[in-house]
mmCIF file of C-alpha atoms in Angstrom:
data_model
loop_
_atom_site.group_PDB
_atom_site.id
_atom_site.type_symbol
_atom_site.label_atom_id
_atom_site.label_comp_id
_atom_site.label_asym_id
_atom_site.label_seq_id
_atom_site.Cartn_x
_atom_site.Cartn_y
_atom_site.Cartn_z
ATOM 1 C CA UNK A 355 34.348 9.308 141.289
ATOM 2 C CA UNK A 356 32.722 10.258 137.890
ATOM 3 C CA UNK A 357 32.853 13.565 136.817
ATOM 4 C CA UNK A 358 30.123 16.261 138.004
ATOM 5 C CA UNK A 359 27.954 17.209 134.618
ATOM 6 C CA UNK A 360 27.786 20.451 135.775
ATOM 7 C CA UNK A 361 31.270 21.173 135.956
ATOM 8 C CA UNK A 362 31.946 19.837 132.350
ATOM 9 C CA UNK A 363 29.387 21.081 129.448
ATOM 10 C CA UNK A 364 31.533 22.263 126.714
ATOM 11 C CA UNK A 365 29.255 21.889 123.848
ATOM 12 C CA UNK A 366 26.756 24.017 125.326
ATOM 13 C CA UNK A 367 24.022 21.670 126.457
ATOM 14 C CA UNK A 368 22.545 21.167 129.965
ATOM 15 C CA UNK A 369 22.217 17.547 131.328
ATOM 16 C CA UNK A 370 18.691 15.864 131.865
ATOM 17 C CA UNK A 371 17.688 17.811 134.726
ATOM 18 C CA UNK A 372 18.291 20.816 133.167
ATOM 19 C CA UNK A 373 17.087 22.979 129.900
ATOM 20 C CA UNK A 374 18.591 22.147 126.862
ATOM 21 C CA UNK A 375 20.568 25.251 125.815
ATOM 22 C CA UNK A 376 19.047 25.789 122.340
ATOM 23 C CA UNK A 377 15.574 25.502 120.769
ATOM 24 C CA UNK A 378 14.644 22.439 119.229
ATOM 25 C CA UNK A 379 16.444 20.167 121.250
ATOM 26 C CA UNK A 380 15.064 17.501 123.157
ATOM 27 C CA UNK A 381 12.378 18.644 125.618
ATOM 28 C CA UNK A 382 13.070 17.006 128.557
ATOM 29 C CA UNK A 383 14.495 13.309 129.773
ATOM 30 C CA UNK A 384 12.579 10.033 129.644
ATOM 31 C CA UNK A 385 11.659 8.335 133.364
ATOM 32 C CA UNK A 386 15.603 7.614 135.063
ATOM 33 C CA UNK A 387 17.407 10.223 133.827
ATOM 34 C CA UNK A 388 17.191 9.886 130.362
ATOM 35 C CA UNK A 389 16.935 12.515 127.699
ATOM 36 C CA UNK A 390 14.406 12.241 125.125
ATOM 37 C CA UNK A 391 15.850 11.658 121.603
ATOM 38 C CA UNK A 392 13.815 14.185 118.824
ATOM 39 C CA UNK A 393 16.295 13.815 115.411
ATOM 40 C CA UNK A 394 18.533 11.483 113.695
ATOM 41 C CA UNK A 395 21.168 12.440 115.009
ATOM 42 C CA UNK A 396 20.521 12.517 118.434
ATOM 43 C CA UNK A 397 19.378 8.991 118.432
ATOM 44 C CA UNK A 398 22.307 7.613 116.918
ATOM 45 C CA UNK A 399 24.555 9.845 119.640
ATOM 46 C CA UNK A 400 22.215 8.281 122.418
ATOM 47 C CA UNK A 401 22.966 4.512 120.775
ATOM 48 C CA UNK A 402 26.631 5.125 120.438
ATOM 49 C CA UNK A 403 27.167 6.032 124.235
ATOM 50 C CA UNK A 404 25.326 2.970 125.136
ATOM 51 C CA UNK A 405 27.117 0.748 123.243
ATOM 52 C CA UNK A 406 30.454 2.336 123.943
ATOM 53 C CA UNK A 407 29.510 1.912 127.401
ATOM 54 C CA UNK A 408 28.714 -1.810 126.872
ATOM 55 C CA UNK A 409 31.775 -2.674 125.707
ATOM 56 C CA UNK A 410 33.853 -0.697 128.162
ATOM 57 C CA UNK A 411 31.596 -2.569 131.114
ATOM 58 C CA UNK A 412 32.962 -5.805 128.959
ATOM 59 C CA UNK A 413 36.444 -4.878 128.721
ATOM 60 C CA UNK A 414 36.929 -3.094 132.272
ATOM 61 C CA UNK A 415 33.779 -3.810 134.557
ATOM 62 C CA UNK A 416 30.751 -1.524 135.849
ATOM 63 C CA UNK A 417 32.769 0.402 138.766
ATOM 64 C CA UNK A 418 36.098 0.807 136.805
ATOM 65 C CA UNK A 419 34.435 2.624 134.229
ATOM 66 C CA UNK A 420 33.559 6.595 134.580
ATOM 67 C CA UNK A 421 31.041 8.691 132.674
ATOM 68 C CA UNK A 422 34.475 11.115 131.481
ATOM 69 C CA UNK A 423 35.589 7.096 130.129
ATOM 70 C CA UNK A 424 33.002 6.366 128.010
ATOM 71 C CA UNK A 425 32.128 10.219 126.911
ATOM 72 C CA UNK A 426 35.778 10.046 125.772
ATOM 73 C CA UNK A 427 35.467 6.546 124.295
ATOM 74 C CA UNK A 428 32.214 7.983 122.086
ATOM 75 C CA UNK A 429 34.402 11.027 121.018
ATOM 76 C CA UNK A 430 31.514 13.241 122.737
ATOM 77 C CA UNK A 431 31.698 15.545 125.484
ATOM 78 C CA UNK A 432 31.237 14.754 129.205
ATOM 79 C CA UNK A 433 28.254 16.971 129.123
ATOM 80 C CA UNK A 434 26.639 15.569 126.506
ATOM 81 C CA UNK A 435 27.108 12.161 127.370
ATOM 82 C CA UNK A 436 25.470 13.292 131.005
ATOM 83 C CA UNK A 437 22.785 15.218 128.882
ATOM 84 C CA UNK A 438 21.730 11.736 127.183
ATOM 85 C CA UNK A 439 22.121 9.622 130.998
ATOM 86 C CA UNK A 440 22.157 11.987 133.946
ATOM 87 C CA UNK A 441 24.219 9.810 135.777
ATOM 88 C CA UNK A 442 26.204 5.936 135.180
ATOM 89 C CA UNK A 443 23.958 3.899 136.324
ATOM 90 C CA UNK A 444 20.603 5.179 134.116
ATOM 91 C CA UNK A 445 22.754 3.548 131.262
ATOM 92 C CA UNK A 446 21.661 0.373 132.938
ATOM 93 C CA UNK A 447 17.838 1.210 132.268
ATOM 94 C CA UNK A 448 19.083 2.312 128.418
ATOM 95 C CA UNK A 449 20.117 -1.386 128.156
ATOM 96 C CA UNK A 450 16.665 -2.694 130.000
ATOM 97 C CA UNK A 451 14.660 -0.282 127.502
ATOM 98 C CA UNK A 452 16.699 -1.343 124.410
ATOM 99 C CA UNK A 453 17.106 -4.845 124.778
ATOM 100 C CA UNK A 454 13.157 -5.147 125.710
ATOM 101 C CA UNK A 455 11.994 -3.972 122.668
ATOM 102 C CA UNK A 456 14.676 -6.520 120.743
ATOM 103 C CA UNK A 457 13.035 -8.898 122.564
ATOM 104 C CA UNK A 458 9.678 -8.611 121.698
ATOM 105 C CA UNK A 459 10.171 -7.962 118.148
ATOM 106 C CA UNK A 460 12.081 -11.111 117.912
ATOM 107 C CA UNK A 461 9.468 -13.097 119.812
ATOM 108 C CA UNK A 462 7.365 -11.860 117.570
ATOM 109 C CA UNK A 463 8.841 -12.976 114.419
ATOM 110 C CA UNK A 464 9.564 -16.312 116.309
ATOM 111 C CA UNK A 465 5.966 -16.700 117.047
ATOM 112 C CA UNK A 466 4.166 -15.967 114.396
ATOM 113 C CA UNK A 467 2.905 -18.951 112.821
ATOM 114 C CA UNK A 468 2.252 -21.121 116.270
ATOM 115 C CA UNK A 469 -1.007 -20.889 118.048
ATOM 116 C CA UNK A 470 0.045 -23.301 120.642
ATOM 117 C CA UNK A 471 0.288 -21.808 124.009
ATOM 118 C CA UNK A 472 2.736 -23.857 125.784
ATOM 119 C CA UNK A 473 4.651 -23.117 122.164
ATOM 120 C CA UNK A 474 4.237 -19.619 122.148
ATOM 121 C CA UNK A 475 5.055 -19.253 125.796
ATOM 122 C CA UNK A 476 8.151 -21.160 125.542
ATOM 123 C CA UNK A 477 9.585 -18.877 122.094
ATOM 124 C CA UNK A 478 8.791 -15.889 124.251
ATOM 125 C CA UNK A 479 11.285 -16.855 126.857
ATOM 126 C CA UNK A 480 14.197 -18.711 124.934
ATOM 127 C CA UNK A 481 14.058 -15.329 122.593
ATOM 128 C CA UNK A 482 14.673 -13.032 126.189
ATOM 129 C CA UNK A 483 17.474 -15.405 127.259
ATOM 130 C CA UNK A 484 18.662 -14.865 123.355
ATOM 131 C CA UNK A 485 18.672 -11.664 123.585
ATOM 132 C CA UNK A 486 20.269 -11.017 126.844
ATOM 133 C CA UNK A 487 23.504 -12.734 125.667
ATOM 134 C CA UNK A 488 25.477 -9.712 125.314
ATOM 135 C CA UNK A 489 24.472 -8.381 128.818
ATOM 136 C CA UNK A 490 25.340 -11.660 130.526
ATOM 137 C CA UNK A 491 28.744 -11.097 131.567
ATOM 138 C CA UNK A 492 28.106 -7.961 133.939
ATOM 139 C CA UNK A 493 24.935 -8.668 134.863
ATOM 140 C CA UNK A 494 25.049 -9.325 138.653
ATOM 141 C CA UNK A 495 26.825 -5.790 138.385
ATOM 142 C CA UNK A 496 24.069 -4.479 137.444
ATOM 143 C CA UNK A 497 21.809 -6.245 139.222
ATOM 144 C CA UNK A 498 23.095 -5.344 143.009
ATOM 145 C CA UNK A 499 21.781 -1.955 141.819
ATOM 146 C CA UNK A 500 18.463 -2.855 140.187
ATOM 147 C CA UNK A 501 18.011 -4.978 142.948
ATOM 148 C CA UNK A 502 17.371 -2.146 145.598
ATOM 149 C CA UNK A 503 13.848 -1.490 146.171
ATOM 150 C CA UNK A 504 14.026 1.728 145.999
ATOM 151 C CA UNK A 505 15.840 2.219 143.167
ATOM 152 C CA UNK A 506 14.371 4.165 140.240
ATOM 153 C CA UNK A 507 16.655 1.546 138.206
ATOM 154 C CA UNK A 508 14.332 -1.540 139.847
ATOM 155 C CA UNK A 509 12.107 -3.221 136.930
ATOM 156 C CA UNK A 510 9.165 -2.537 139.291
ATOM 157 C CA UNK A 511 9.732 0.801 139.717
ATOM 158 C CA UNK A 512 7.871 3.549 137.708
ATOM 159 C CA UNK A 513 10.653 4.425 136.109
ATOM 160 C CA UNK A 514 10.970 1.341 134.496
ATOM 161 C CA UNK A 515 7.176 1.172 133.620
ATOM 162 C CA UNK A 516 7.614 1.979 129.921
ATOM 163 C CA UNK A 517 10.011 -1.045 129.226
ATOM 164 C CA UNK A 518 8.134 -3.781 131.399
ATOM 165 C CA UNK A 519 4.591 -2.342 129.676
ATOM 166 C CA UNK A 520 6.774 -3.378 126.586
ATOM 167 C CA UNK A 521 6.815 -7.047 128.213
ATOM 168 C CA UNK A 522 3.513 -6.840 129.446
ATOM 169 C CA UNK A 523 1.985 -6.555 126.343
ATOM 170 C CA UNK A 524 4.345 -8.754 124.180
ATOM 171 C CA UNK A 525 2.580 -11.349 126.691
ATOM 172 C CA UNK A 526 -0.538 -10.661 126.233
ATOM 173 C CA UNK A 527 0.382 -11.077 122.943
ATOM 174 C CA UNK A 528 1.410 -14.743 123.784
ATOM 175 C CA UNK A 529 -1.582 -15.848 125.924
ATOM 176 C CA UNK A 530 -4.251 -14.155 123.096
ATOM 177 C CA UNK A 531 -2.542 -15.244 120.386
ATOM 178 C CA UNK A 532 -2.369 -18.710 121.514
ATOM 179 C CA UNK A 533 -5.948 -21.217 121.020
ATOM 180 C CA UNK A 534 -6.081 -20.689 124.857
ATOM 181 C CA UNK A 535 -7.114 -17.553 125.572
ATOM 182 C CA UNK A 536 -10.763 -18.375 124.301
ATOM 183 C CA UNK A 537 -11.276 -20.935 126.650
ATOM 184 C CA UNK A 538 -10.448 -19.089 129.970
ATOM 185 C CA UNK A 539 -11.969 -16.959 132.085
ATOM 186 C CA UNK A 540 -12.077 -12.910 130.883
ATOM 187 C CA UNK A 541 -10.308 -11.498 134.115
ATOM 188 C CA UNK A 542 -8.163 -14.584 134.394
ATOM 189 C CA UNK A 543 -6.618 -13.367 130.336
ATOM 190 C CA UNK A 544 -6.643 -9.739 131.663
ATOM 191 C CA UNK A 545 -4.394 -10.678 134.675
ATOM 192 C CA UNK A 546 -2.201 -13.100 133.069
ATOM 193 C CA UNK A 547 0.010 -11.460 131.317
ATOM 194 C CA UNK A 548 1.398 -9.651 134.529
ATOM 195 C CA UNK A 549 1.674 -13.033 136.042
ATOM 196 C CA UNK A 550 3.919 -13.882 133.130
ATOM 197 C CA UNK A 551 5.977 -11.384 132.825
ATOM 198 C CA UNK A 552 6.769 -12.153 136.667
ATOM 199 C CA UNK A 553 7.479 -15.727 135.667
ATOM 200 C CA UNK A 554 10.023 -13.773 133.722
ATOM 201 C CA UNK A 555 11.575 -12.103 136.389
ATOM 202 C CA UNK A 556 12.121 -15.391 138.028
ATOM 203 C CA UNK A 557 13.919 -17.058 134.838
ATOM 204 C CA UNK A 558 15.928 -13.284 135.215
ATOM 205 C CA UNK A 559 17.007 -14.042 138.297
ATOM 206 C CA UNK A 560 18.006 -17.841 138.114
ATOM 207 C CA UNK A 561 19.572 -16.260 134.697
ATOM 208 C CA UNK A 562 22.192 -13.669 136.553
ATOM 209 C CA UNK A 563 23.671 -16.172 138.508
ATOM 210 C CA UNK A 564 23.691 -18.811 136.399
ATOM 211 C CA UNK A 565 27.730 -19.224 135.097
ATOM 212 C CA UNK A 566 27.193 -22.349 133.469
ATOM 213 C CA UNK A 567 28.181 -22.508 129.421
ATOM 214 C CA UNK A 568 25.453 -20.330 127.134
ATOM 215 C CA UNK A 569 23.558 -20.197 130.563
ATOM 216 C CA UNK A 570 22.316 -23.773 129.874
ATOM 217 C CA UNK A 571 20.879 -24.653 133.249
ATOM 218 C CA UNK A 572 18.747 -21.625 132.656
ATOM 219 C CA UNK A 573 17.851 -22.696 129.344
ATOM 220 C CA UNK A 574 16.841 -25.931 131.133
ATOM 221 C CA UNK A 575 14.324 -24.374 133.674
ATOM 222 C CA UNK A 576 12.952 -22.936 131.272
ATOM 223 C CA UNK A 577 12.230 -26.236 129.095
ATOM 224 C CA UNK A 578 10.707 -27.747 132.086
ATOM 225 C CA UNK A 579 9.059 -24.923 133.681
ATOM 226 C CA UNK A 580 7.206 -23.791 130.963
ATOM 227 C CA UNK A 581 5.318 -26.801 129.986
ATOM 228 C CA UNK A 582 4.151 -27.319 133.825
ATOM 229 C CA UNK A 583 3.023 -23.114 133.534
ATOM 230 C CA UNK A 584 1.241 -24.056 130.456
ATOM 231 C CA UNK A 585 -0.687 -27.164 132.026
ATOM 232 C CA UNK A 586 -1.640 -25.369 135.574
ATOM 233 C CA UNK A 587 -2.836 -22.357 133.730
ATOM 234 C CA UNK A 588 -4.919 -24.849 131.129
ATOM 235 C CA UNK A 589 -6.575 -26.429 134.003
ATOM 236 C CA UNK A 590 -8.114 -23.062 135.810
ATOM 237 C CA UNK A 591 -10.429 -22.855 132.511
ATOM 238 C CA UNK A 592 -12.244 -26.234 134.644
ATOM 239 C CA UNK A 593 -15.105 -25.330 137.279
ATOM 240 C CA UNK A 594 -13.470 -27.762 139.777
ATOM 241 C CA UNK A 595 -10.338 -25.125 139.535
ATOM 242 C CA UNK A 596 -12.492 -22.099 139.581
ATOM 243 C CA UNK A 597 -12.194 -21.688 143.255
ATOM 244 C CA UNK A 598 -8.483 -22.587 143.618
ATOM 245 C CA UNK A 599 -8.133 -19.567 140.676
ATOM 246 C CA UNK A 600 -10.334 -17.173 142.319
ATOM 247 C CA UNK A 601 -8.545 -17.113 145.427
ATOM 248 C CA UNK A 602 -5.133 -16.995 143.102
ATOM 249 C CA UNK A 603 -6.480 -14.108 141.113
ATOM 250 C CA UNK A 604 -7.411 -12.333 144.691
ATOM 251 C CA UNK A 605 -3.996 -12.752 146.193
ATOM 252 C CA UNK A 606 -1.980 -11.830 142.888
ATOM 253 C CA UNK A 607 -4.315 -8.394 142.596
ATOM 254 C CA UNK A 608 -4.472 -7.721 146.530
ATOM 255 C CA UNK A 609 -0.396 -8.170 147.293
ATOM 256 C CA UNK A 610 1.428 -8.581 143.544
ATOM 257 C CA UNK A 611 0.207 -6.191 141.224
ATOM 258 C CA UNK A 612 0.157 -3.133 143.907
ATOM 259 C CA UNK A 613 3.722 -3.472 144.672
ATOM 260 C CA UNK A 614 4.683 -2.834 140.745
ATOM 261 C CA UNK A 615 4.753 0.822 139.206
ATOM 262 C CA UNK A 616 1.918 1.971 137.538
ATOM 263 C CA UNK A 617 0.425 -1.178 137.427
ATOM 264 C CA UNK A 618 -3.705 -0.750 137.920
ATOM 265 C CA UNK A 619 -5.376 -3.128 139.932
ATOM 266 C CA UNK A 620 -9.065 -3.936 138.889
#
């Protein structure tokens, strides 16, 4: 059983429930247990106990490795390591936070000079499955936790809301970049980009149990999927769709949307 913060702050500093010990440290932790980073410095500690912890999840697994392991690993103390993550598994929403914004900055850069939807659509998710690489190998470890509806850890809790607003608006980004979003309906480009960042968390799932080589079978879903995306949400921006989109938009806003975390329904 990992080690109780409170029973091991040596360095003076009070975990992410608690009040930092001195002024002018961090004010108070992020949604899930995570401390707020204010200098330098306490960034760079933050990023070195995540990727310590990475590689020890590598080298040993999720439940063989301890808080006291990977404080000790950093060459920090337990308390500070619980002052950054207030317990093992927020270190699983550090990676969700961290490798969402790699993701949309390479997505980005990928999709800058396309205007193509199906295009721009497809770079979007063949960057994600990119940059998940490094997470790949203990990911259904960390998924039997995210999994849990009521886990603060779930990316539709509100916990998670800052990361998946972070994918949220990388695809809006994709749908208003793209020569399509003229031609469609106002509230169908407002909605969309919820709807696609759900496609995502389909291609997430097939993705985590997917043990084929460089995940190619997802890769492959999402060659074929996207184009057939691309084409049904092309054809709402027809008046013999209209109704068939309406009733779509209704369902997605009355029973999708309300179920995610700080997600406002219009």
């Amino acid at each position: 059983m990992d080690d109780l913060a409170s029973t091991n702050r040596t360095d003076g500093e009070q975990g992410a429930a608690g009040t930092p010990a001195a002024p002018g440290t961090d004010p108070g932790p992020l949604p899930g247990g995570r401390a707020q980073p204010k200098t330098d410095k306490s960034e760079a500690t933050r990023a070195l106990i995540l990727e310590t912890a990475m590689r020890l999840f590598q080298e040993r697994g999720y439940e063989k490795t301890t808080m006291r392991a990977i404080a000790t690993e950093a060459g920090v103390s337990v308390g500070n390591a619980y002052y950054y993550f207030s317990a093992k598994e927020f270190l699983i929403q550090g990676f969700y936070d961290r490798m969402t914004h790699d993701h949309a900055a390479d997505a980005r850069r990928r999709m800058a000079h396309t205007r193509d939807f199906a295009e721009r659509l497809q770079i979007a998710l063949d960057s994600w499955l990119d940059t998940a690489v490094p997470y790949h190998e203990f990911s259904a470890q960390f998924f039997r936790t995210a999994a849990d509806p009521t886990s603060s850890l779930s990316p539709f809790s509100d916990e998670s809301h800052p990361a998946r607003a972070t994918a949220v608006e990388l695809f809006r980004e994709v749908l208003q970049g793209s020569e399509l979003a003229p031609k469609l309906d106002a509230e169908l480009v407002e909605l969309l980009p919820d709807v696609l960042w759900l496609h995502l968390m389909v291609v997430v799932l097939y993705w985590v149990f997917d043990r084929t080589e460089d995940t190619e079978r997802t890769r492959e879903f999402v060659r074929r999927s996207t184009p057939m995306a691309a084409r049904v949400i092309n054809l709402s921006r027809y008046r013999v769709f209209r109704p068939i989109v309406r009733d779509a938009k209704g369902l997605i806003q009355d029973f999708i949307l309300p179920t995610i975390g700080k997600t406002a329904v219009k």
